[in-house]
Coordinates of C-alpha atoms in Angstrom, one line a residue:
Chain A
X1 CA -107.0 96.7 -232.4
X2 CA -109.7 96.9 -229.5
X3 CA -111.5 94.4 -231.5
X4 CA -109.0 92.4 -230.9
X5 CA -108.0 93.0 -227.5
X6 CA -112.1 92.6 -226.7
X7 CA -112.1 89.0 -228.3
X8 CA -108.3 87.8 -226.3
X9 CA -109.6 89.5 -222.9
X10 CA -112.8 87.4 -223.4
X11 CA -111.4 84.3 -224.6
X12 CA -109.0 84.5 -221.3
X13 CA -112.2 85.0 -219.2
X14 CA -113.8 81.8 -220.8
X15 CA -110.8 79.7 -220.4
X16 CA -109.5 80.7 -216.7
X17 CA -111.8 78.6 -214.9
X18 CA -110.9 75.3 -217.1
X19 CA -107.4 76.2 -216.5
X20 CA -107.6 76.9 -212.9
X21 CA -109.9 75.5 -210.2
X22 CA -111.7 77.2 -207.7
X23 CA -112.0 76.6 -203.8
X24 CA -115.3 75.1 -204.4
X25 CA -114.4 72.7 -207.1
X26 CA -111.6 71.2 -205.7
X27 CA -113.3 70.6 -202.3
X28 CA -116.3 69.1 -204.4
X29 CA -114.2 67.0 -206.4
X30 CA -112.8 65.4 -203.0
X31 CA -116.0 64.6 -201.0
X32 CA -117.4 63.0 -204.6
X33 CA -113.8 61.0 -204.7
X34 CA -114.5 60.4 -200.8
X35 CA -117.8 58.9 -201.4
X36 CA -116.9 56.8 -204.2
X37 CA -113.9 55.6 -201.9
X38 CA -116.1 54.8 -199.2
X39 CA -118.2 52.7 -201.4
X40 CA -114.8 50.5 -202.6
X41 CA -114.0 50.4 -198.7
X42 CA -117.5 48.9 -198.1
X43 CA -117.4 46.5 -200.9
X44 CA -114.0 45.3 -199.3
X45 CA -112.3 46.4 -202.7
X46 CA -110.1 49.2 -202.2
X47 CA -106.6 49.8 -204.0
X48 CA -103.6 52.0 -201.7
X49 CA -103.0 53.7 -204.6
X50 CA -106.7 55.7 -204.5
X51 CA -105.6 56.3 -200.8
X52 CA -102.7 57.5 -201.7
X53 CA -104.5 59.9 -204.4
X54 CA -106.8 61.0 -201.8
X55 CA -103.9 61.8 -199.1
X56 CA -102.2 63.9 -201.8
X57 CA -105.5 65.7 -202.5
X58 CA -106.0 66.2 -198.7
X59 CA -102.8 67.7 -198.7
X60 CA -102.8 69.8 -201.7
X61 CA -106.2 71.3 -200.5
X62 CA -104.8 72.4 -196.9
X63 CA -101.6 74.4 -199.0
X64 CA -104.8 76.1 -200.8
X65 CA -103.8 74.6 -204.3
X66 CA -106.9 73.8 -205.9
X67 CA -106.0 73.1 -209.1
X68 CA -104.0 70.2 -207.9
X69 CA -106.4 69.3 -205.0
X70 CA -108.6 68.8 -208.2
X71 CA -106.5 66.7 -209.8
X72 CA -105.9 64.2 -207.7
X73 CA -109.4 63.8 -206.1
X74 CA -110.3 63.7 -209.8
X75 CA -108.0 60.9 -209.9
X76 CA -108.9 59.0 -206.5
X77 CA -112.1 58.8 -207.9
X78 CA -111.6 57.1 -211.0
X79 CA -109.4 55.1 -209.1
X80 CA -112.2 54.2 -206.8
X81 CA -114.5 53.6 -209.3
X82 CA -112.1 50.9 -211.3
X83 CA -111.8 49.2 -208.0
X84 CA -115.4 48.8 -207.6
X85 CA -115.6 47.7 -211.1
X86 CA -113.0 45.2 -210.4
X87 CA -114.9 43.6 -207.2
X88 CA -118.1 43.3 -209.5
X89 CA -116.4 41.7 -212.2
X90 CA -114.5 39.3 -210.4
X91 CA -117.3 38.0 -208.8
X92 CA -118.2 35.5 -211.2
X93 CA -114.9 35.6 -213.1
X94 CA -112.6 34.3 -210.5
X95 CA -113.5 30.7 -211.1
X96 CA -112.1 30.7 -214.4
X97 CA -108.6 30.9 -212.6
X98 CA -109.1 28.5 -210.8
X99 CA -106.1 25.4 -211.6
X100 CA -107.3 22.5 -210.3
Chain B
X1 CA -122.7 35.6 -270.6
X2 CA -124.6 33.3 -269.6
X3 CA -126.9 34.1 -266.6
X4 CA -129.0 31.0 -265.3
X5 CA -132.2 31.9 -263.9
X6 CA -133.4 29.8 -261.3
X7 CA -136.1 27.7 -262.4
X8 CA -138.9 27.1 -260.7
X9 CA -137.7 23.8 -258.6
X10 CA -134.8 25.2 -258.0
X11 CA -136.9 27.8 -255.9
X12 CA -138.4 25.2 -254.2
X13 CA -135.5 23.3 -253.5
X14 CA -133.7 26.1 -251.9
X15 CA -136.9 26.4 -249.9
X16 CA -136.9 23.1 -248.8
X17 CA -133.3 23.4 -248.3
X18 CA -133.8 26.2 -246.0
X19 CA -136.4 24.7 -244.4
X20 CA -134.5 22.0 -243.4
X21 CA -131.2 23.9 -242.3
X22 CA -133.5 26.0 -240.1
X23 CA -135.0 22.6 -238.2
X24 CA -131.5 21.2 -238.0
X25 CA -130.8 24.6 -236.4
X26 CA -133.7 24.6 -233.6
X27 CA -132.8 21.1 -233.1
X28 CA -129.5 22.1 -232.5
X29 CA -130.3 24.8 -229.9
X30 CA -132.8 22.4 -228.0
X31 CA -129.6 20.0 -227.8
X32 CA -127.8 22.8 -226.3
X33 CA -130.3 23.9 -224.0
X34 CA -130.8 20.6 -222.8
X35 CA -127.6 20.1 -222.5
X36 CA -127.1 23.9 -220.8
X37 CA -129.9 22.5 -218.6
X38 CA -128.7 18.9 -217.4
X39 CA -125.2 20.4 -216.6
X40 CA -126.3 22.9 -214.1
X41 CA -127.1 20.1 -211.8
X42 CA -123.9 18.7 -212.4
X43 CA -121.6 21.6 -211.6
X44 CA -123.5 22.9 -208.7
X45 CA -122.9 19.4 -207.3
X46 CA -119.4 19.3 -208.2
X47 CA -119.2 23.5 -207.1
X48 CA -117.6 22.5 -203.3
X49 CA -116.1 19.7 -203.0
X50 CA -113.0 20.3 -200.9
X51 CA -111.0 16.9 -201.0
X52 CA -111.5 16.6 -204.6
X53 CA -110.1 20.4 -204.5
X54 CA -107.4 19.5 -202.3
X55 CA -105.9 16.1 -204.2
X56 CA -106.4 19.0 -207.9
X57 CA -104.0 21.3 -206.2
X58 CA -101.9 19.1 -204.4
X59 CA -100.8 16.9 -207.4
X60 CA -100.3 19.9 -209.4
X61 CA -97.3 20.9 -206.7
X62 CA -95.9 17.8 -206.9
X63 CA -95.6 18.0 -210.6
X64 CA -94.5 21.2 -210.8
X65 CA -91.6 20.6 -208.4
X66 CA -91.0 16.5 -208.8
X67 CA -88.2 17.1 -206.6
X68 CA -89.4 18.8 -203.5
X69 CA -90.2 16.0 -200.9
X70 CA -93.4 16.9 -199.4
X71 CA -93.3 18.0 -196.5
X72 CA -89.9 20.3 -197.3
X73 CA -93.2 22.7 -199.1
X74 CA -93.5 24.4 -195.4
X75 CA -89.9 25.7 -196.1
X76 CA -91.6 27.8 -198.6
X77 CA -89.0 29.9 -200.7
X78 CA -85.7 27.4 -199.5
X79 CA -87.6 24.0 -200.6
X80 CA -87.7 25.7 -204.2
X81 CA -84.4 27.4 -204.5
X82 CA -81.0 25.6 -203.7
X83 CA -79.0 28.8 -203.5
X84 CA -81.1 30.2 -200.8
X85 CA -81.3 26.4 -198.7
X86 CA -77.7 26.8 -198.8
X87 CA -78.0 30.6 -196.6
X88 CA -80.5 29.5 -194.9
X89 CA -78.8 26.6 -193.4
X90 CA -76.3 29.0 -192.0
X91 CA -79.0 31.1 -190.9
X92 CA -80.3 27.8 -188.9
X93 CA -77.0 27.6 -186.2
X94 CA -78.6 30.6 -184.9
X95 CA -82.6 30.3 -185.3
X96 CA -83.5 34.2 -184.9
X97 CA -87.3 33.2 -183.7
X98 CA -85.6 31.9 -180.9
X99 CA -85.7 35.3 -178.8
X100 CA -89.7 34.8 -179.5
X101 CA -89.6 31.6 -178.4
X102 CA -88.5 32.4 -174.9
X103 CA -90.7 34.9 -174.4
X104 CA -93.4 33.0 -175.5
X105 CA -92.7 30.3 -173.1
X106 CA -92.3 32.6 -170.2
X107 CA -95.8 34.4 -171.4
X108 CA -97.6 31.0 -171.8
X109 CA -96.4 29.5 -168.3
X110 CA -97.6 32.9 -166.5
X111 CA -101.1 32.8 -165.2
X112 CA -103.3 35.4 -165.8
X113 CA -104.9 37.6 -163.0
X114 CA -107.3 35.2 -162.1
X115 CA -104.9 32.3 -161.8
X116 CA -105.9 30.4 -165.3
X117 CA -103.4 29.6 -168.1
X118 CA -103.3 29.4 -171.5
X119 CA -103.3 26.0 -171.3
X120 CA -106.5 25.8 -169.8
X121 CA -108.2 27.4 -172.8
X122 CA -107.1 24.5 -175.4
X123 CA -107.6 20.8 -175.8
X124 CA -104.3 18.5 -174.9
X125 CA -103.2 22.2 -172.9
X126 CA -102.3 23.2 -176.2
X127 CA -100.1 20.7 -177.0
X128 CA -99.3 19.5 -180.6
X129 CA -102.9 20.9 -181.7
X130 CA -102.1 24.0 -184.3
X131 CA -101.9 21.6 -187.1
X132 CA -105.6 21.5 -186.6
X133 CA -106.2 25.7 -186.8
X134 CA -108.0 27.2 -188.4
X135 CA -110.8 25.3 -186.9
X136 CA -115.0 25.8 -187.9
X137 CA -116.9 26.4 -184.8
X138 CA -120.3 25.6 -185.0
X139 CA -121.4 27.8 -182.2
X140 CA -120.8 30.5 -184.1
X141 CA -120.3 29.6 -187.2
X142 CA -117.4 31.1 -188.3
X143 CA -113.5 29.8 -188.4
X144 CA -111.3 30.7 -185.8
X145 CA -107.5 30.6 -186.1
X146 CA -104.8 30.3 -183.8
X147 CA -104.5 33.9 -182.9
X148 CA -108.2 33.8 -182.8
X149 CA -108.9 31.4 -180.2
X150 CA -105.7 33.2 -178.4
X151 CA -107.1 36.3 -178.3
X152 CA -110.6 34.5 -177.2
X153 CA -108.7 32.8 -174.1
X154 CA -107.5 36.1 -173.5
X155 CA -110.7 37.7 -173.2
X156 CA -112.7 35.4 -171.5
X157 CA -110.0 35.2 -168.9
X158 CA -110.5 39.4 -168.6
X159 CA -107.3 40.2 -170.3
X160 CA -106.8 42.0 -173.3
X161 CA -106.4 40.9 -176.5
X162 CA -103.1 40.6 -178.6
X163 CA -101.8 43.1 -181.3
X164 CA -102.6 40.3 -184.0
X165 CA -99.7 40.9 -186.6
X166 CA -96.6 40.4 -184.3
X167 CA -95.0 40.9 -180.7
X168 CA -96.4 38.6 -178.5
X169 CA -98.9 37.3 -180.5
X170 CA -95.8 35.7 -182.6
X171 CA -94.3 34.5 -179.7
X172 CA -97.3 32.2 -178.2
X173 CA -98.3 31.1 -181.5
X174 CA -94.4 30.0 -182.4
X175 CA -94.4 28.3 -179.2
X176 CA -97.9 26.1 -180.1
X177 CA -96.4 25.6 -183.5
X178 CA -93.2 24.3 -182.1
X179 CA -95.0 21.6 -180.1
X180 CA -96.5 20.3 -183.4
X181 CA -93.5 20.1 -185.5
X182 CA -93.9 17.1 -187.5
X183 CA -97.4 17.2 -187.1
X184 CA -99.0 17.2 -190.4
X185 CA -101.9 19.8 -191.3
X186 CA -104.9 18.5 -189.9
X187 CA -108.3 20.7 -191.0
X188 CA -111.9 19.6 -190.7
X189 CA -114.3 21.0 -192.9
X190 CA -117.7 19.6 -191.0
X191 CA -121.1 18.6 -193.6
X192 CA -122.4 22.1 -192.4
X193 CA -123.4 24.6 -195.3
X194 CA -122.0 27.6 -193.4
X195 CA -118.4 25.7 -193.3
X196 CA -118.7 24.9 -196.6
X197 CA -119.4 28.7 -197.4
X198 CA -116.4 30.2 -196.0
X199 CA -114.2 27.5 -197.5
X200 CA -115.7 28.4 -201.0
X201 CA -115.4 32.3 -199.6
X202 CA -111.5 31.3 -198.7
X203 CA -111.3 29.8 -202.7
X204 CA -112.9 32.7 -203.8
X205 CA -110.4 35.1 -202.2
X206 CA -107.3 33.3 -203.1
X207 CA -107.9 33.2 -206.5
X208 CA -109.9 36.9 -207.0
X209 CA -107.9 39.5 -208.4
X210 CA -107.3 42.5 -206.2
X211 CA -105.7 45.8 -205.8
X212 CA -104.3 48.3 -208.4
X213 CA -102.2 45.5 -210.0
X214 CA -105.3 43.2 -210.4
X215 CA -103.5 40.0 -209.0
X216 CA -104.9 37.1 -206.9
X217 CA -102.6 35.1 -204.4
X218 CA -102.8 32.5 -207.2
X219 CA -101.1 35.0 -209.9
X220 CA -97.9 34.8 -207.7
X221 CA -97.7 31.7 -205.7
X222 CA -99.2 28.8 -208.4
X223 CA -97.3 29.0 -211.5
X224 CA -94.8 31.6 -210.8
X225 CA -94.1 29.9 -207.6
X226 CA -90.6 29.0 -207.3
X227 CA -89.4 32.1 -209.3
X228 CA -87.9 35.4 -208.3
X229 CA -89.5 38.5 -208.1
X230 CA -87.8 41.5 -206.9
X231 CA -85.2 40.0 -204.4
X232 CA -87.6 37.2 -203.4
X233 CA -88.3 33.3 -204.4
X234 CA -91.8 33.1 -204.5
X235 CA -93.3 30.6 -202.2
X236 CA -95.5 27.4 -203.2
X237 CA -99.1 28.1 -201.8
X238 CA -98.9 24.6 -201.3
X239 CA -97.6 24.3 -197.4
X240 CA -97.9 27.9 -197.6
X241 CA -98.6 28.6 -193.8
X242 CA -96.3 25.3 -192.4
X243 CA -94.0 27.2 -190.9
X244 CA -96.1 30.3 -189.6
X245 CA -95.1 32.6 -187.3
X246 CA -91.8 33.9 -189.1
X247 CA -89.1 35.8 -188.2
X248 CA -88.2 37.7 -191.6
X249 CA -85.1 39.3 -191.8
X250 CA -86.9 42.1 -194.0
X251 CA -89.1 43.1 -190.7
X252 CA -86.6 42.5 -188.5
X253 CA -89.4 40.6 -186.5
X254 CA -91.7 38.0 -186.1
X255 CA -94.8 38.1 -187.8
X256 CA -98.0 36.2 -188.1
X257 CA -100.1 34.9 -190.4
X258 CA -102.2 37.6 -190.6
X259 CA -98.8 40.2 -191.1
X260 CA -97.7 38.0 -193.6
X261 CA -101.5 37.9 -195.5
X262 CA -102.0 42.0 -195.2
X263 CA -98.6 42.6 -197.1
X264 CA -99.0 40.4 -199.5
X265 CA -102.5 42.4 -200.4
X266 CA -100.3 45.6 -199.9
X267 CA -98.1 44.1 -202.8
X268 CA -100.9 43.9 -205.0
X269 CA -101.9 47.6 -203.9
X270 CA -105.3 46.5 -202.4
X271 CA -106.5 47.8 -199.2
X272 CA -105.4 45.3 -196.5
X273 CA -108.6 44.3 -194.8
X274 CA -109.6 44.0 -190.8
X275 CA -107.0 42.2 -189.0
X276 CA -108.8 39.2 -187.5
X277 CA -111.8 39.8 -189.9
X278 CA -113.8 36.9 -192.0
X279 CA -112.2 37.3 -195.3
X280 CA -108.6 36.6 -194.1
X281 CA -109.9 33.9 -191.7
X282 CA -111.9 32.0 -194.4
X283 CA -109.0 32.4 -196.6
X284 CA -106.6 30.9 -194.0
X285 CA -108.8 27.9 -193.5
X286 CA -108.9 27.2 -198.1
X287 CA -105.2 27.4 -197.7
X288 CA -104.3 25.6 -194.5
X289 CA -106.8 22.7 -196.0
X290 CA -105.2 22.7 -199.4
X291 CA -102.2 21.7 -197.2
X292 CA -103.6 19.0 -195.2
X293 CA -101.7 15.9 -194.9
X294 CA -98.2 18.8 -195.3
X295 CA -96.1 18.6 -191.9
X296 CA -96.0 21.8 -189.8
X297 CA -93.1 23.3 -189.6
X298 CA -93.2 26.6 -187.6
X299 CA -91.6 28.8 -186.7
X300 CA -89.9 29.6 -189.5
X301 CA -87.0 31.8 -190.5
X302 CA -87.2 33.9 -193.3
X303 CA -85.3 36.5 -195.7

């Protein structure tokens, strides 16, 4: 019986901070989603939709709700990063679109 | 069962064999290479070549709508869709640019506060020129547009420069294009690498994909062109900026050029760019020279 309430009390220990985020990992998560942002901006390959990601993570973070803060800076970034991608690889592919 | 062991010149034959399929095989890669080689040349010769670029696209509009006279391409969505000719006829009894149109002429006719005109800023006073906008300027060497060399005058006269998307930006430019009606598209691209550069830059961005949605301005107004999408009849790019400025009845305004550029990339879910910034200005001078020889048409009405 204590043996097992040791091993759930633990186990709930080991999974809170997957399950929840902290302060300090959602407002990490947004300046690395900022950065990679700022790198799309720079390459002039941005998408709206990792703005909007990062305006909802703004937002989320200022009502103190890290977990989604988190989420959507984890998903600006990602965002970002495809974008950046998408400049690099267009840069020679475009030309086989070309009709004429 | 009978299992026939290889004699000895069969060995040697498959050696030979081999031999020979693995020459025939370097010979073929040399071919290739050579080949590889002798057609770089050829395609970075070949790599801008704008009338050859603009006679590709052109033809390919006129096949693609056999019907469409060419100039009717600067009415964009109406040359392409009878139904919507039909309202926008109507539409026509009453142009709604023609508020702008009065204001622009008021604006343009007022000096500013140190007694120059618009007029003195542009060759013929302004007359009948926007057919040849965007220009290259080798000064600088960069393209200007209309709202460009607007906003120049502006400036070197000691006023400040125009909102570029709309208000009375619109109205001046509506009032240039209105003097060149009938005028067809007129763009020089001078023998000068940098103008050659942002015309390939201008291809480059009309045909890259962009945003969330990964199109181009290609994957909506080349072969889709004509079709509906949402509640709209996508525009030919050829003649694409004929009628520019438009009043759309989906503003509820005029807009620019530049307003009508920035939500197309919105569409897409790309990050407009800087208002009067290279990228839209190179790709405004690709497009407006794909559409040389197309009558201007401006301003337009739209839905």
């Amino acid at each position: 019986m204590m043996r097992a309430f040791f091993f759930a009390a633990g186990f709930a220990m080991l999974s809170l901070p997957a399950l929840a985020a902290t302060q300090a990992e959602a407002e990490a998560a947004l300046a690395a989603a900022q950065t990679t942002e700022a790198q799309a901006v720079a390459a002039k390959a941005a998408w709206t939709s990792t703005e909007a990601d990062l305006a909802a993570a703004r937002k989320a973070l200022a009502a103190e709700n890290w977990d989604a803060a988190k989420a959507a800076a984890d998903e600006a970034r990602s965002q970002a990063q495809l974008s950046i991608d998408q400049a690099n690889e267009q840069k020679t592919s475009w030309r086989t679109a070309i009709f004429h | 069962m009978v299992i026939e062991m290889p004699t000895q010149s069969d060995g040697e034959n498959r050696m030979i064999k081999a031999n020979k399929r693995t020459r025939f095989s370097v010979a073929v890669s040399v071919v290739c290479a050579l080949m590889l080689l002798a057609s770089v040349p050829v395609k970075a010769a070949d790599a801008t070549n704008p009338e050859a670029d603009r006679k590709a696209f052109q033809a390919f509009f006129f096949a693609k709508f056999p019907k469409v006279a060419k100039d009717d391409f600067a009415n964009g969505p109406y040359a392409v869709n009878e139904g919507m000719r039909k309202q926008w006829k109507e539409i026509m009894e009453f142009p709604p640019y023609d508020p702008a149109l009065d204001e622009g002429h008021t604006e343009w006719d007022k000096p500013f506060a140190n007694g120059k005109t618009y007029a003195d800023c542009f060759d013929n006073k302004g007359e009948g020129i926007r057919q040849t906008y965007p220009r290259f300027i080798a000064a600088t060497g960069q393209v200007e547009t209309l709202e460009g060399a607007i906003n120049r005058c502006r400036v070197e006269n000691g006023e400040k420069p125009l909102n570029w998307m709309t208000g009375m930006m619109a109205s001046l430019t509506a009032v240039m294009a209105e003097s060149s009606r009938g005028k067809p598209f007129d763009i020089t691209i001078p023998d000068d690498p940098r103008a050659l550069a942002a015309y390939e830059r201008g291809k480059e961005f009309f045909y890259a994909r962009k945003g969330q949605l990964g199109m181009s301005c290609a994957s909506c107004h080349v072969s889709p062109a004509g079709e509906r999408m949402r509640g709209d009849i996508l525009a030919p790019a050829l003649g694409i900026l004929a009628a520019m400025p438009i009043y759309r009845s989906d503003w509820g305004s005029m807009g620019t050029t530049i307003r009508r550029i920035s939500s197309c990339s919105a569409q897409t879910r790309s990050l407009p760019l800087e208002d009067n910034g290279e990228d839209y200005r190179d790709l405004e001078y690709f497009l407006s020279y794909m559409s040389n020889g197309i009558a201007i048409a401006g301003p337009g009405t739209r839905p």
